[in-house]
PDB file of C-alpha atoms in Angstrom:
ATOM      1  CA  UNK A   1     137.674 193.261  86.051  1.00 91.00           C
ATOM      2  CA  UNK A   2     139.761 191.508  88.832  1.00 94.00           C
ATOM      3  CA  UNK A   3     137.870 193.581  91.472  1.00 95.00           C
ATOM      4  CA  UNK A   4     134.470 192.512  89.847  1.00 93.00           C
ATOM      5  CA  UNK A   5     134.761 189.065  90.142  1.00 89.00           C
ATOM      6  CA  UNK A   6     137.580 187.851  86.877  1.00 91.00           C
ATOM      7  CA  UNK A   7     139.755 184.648  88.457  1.00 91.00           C
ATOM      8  CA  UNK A   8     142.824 185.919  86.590  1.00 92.00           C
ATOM      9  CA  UNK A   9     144.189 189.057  84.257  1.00 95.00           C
ATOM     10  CA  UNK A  10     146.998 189.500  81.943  1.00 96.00           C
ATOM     11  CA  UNK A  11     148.057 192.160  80.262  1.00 96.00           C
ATOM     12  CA  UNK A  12     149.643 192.220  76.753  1.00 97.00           C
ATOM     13  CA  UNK A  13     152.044 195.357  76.991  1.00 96.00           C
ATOM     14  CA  UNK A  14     155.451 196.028  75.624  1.00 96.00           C
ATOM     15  CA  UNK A  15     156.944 198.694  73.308  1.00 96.00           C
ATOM     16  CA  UNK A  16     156.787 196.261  70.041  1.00 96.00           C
ATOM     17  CA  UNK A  17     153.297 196.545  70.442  1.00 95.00           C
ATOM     18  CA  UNK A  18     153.317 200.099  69.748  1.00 94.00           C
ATOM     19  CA  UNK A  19     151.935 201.139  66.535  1.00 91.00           C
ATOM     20  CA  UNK A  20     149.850 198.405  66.459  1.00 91.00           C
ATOM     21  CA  UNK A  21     146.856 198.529  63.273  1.00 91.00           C
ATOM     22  CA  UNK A  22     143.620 196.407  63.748  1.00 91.00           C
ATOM     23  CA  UNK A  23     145.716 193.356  62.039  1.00 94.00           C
ATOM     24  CA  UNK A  24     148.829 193.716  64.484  1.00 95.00           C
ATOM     25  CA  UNK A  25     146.573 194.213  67.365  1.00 94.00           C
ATOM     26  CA  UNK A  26     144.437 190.817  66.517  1.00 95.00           C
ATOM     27  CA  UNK A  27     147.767 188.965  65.963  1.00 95.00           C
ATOM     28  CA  UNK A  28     149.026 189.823  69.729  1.00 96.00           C
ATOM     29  CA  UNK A  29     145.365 189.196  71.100  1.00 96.00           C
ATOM     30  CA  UNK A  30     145.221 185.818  69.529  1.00 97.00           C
ATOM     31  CA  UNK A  31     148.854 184.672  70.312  1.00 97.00           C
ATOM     32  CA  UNK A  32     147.855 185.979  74.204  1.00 97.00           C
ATOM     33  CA  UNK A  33     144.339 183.734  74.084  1.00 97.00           C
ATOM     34  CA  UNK A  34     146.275 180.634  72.742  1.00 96.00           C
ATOM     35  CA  UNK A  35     149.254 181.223  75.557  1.00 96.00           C
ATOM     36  CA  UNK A  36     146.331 181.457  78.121  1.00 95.00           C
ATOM     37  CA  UNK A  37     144.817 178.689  76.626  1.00 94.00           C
ATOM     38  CA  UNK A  38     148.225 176.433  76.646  1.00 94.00           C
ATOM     39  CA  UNK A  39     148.193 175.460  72.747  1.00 93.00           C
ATOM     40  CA  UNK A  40     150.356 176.840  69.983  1.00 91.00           C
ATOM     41  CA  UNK A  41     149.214 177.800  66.545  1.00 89.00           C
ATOM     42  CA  UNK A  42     147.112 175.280  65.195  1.00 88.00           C
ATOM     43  CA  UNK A  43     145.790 173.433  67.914  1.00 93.00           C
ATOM     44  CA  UNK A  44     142.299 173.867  68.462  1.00 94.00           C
ATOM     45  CA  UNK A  45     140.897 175.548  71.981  1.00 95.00           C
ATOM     46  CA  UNK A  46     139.028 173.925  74.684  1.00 93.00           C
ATOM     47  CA  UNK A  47     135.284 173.153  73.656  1.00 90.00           C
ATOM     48  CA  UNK A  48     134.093 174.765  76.414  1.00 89.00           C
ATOM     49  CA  UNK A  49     136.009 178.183  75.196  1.00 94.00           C
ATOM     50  CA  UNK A  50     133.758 181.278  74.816  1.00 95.00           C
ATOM     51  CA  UNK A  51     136.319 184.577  74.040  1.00 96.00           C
ATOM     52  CA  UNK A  52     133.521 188.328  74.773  1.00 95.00           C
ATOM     53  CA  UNK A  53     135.193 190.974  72.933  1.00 94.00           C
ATOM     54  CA  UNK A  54     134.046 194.635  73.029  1.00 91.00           C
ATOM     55  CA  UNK A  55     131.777 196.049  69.685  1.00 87.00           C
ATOM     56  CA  UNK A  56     134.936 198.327  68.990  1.00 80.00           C
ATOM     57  CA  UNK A  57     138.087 200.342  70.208  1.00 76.00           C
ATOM     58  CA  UNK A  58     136.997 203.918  71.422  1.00 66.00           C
ATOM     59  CA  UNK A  59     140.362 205.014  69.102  1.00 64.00           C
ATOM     60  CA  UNK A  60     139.525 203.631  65.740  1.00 66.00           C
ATOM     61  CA  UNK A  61     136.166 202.679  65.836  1.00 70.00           C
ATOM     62  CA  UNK A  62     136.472 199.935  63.382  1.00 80.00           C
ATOM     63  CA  UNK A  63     135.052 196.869  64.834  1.00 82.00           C
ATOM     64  CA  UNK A  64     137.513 194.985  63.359  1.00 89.00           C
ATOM     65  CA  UNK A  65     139.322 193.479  66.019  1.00 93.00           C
ATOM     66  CA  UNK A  66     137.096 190.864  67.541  1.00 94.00           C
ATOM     67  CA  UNK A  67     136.778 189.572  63.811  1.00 95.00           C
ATOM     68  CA  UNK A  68     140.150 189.057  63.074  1.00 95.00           C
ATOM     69  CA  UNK A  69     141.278 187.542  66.225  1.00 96.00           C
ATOM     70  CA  UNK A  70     138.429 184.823  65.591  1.00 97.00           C
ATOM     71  CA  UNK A  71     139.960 184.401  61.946  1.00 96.00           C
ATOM     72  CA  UNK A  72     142.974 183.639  63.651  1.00 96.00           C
ATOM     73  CA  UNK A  73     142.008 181.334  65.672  1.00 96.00           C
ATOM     74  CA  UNK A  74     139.484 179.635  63.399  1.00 95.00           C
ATOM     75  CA  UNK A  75     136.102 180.174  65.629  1.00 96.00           C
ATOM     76  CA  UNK A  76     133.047 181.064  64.523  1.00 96.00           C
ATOM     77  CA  UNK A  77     132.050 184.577  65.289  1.00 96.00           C
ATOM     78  CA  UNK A  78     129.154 186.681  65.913  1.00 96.00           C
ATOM     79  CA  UNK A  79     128.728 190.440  66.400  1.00 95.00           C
ATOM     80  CA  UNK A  80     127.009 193.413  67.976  1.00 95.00           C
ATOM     81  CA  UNK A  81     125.705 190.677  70.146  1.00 96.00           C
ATOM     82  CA  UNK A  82     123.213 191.886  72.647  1.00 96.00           C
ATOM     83  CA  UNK A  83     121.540 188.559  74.524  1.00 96.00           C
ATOM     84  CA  UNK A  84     123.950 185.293  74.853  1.00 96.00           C
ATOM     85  CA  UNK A  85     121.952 182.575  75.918  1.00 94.00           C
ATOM     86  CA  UNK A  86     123.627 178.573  76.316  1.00 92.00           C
ATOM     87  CA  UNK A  87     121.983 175.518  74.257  1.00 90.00           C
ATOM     88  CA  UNK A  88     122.675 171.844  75.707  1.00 88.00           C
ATOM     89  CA  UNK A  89     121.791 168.912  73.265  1.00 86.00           C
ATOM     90  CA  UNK A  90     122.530 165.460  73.170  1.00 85.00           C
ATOM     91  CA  UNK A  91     125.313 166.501  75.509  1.00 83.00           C
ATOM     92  CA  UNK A  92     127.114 169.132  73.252  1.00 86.00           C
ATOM     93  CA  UNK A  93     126.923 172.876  74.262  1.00 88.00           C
ATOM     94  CA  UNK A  94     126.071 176.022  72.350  1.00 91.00           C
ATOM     95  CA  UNK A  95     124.977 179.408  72.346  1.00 94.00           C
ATOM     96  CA  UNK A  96     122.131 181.182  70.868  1.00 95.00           C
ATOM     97  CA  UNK A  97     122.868 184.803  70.372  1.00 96.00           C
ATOM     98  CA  UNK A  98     121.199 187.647  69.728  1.00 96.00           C
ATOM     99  CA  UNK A  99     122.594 190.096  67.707  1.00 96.00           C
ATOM    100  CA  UNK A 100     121.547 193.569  66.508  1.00 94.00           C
ATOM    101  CA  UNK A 101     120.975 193.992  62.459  1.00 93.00           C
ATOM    102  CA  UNK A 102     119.849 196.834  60.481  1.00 92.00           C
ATOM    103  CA  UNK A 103     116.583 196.098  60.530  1.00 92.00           C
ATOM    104  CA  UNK A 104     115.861 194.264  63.927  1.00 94.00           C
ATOM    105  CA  UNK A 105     117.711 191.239  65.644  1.00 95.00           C
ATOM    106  CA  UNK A 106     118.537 188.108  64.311  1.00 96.00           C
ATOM    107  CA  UNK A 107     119.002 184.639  66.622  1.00 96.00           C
ATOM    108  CA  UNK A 108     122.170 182.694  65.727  1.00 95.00           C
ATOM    109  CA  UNK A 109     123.395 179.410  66.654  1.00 95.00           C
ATOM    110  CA  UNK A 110     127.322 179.209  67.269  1.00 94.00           C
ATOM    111  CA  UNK A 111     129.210 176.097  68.134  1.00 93.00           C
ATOM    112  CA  UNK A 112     131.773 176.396  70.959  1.00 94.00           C
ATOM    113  CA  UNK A 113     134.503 177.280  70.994  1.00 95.00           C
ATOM    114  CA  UNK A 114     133.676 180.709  69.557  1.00 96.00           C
ATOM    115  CA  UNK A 115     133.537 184.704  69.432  1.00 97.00           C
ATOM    116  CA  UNK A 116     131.360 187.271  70.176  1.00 97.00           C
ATOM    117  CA  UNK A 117     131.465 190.997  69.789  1.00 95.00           C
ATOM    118  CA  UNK A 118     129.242 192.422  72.140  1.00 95.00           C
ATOM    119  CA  UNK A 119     127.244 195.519  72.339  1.00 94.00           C
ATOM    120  CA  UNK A 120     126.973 198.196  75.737  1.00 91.00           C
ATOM    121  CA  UNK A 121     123.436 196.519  76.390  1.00 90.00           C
ATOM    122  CA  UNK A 122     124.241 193.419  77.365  1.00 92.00           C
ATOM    123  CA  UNK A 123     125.070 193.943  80.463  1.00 90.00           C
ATOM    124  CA  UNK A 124     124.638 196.547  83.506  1.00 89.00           C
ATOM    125  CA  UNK A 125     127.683 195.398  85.585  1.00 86.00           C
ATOM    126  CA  UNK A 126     127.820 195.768  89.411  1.00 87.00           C
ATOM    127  CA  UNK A 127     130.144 197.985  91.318  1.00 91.00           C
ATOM    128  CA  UNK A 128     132.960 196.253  92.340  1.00 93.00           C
ATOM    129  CA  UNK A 129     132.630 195.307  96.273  1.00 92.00           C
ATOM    130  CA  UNK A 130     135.943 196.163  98.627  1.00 94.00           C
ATOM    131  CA  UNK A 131     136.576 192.934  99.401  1.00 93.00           C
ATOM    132  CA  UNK A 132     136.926 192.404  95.265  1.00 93.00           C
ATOM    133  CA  UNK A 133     139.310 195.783  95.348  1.00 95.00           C
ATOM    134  CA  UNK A 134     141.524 194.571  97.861  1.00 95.00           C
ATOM    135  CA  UNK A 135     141.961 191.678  95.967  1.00 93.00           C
ATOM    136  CA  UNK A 136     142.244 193.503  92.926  1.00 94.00           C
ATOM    137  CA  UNK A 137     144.937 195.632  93.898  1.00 94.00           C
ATOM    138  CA  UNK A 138     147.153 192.407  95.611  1.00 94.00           C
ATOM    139  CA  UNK A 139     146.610 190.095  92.352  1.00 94.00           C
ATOM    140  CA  UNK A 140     149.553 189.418  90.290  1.00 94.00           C
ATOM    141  CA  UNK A 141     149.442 190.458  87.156  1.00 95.00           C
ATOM    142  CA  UNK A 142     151.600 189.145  84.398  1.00 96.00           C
ATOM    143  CA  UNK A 143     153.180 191.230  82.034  1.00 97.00           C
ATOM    144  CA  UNK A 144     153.609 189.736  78.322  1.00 97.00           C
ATOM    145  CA  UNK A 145     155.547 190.631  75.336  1.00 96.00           C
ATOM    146  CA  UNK A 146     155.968 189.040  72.184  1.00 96.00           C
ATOM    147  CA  UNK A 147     159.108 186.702  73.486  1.00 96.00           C
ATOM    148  CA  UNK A 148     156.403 185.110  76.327  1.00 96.00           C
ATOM    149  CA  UNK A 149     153.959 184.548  73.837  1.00 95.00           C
ATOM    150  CA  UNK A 150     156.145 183.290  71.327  1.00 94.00           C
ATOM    151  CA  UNK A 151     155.849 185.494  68.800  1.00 95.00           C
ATOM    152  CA  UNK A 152     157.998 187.136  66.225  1.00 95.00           C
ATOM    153  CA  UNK A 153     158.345 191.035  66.745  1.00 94.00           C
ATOM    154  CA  UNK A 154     157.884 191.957  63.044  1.00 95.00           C
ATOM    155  CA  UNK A 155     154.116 191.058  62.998  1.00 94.00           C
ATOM    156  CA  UNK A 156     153.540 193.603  65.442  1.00 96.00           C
ATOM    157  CA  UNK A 157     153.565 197.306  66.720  1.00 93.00           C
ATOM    158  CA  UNK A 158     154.380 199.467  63.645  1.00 92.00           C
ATOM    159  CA  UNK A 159     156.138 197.163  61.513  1.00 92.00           C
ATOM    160  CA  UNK A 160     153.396 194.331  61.476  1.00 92.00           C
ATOM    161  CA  UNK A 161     150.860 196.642  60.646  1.00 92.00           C
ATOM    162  CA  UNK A 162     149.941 197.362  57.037  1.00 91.00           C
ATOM    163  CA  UNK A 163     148.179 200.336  57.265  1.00 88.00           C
ATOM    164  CA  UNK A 164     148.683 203.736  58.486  1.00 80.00           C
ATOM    165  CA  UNK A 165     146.383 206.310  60.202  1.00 73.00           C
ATOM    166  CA  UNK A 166     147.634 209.716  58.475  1.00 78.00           C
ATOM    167  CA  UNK A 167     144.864 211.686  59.842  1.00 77.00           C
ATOM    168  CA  UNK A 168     142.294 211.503  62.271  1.00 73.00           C
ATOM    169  CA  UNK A 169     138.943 213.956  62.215  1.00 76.00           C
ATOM    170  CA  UNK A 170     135.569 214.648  62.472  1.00 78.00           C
ATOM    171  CA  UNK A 171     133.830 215.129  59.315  1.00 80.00           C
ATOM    172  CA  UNK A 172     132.140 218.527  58.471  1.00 81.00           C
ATOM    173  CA  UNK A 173     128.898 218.694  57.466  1.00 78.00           C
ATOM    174  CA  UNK A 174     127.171 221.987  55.379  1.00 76.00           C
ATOM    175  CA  UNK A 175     124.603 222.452  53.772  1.00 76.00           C
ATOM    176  CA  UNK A 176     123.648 224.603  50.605  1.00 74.00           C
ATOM    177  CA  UNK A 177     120.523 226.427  51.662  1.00 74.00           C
ATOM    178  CA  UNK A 178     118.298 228.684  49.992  1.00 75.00           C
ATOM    179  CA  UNK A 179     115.329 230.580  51.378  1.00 72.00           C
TER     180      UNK A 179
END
């Protein structure tokens, strides 16, 4: 992301993240968008605040995530969003999104600050330039735990996380036949 054109990265890693279920991994998101943002639980974020989440996690597959952080944080929220487009009146911003639904699309208005959930179409990003690589590779990076964002251990990694993925597969599917 640095290397495409992102001003800044952090990265939420430390072992009490491990273990992490959908609700444990929202809880460290949104405690790592309010430290970014400066405010503690509570406060409200910039108006101008727009937080692009992915549809889902390639490992679960729930689309949960994007949801709950928004809960979190109180912002309205939107998914499977496939066309964000910004709304100016009277001076106040919005966005008018686009998002997939079973049978079609359906336009929604969301006041800022807010969430989206986006789908793979939205976008056909570039290739990162060398010049963005370079700089990629010398940017500093910080490293956050729950202590730097002010969190309390217990509401994440295994022990925060209520639920418990016993098995993971693919379903079978068969078929009775008869000629």
């Amino acid at each position: 992301a640095l290397a495409m054109g992102a001003d800044a990265a952090v990265l939420l890693c430390d072992k009490a993240f491990a273990g992490s279920d959908t609700i444990a991994t929202a809880e460290a998101l949104a405690a790592g968008i309010r430290h970014q943002a400066g405010i503690t639980p509570g406060q409200p974020l910039p108006d101008d605040t727009l937080i692009i989440c992915g549809e889902r996690a390639t490992d679960g597959e729930t689309g949960q995530v994007g949801p709950m952080i928004a809960a979190l944080l109180g912002l309205p929220v939107s998914t499977y969003v496939r066309r964000i487009e910004t709304v100016e009146r009277g001076g106040e911003l919005s966005l008018l999104v686009e998002r997939i639904v079973e049978d079609g699309f359906e336009r929604v208005r969301l006041a800022l600050p807010a969430l989206v959930t986006v789908v793979k179409d939205i976008n056909q990003p570039g290739f990162p330039t060398l010049a963005g690589k370079i700089a990629a590779k010398n940017a500093d990076v910080p490293v956050l735990g729950p202590a730097e964002l002010g969190i309390d251990p217990a509401i994440v990694g295994l022990g925060g996380s209520p639920t418990r993925v016993i098995k993971v597969f693919r379903p079978k599917f068969s078929r009775d036949t008869r000629l």
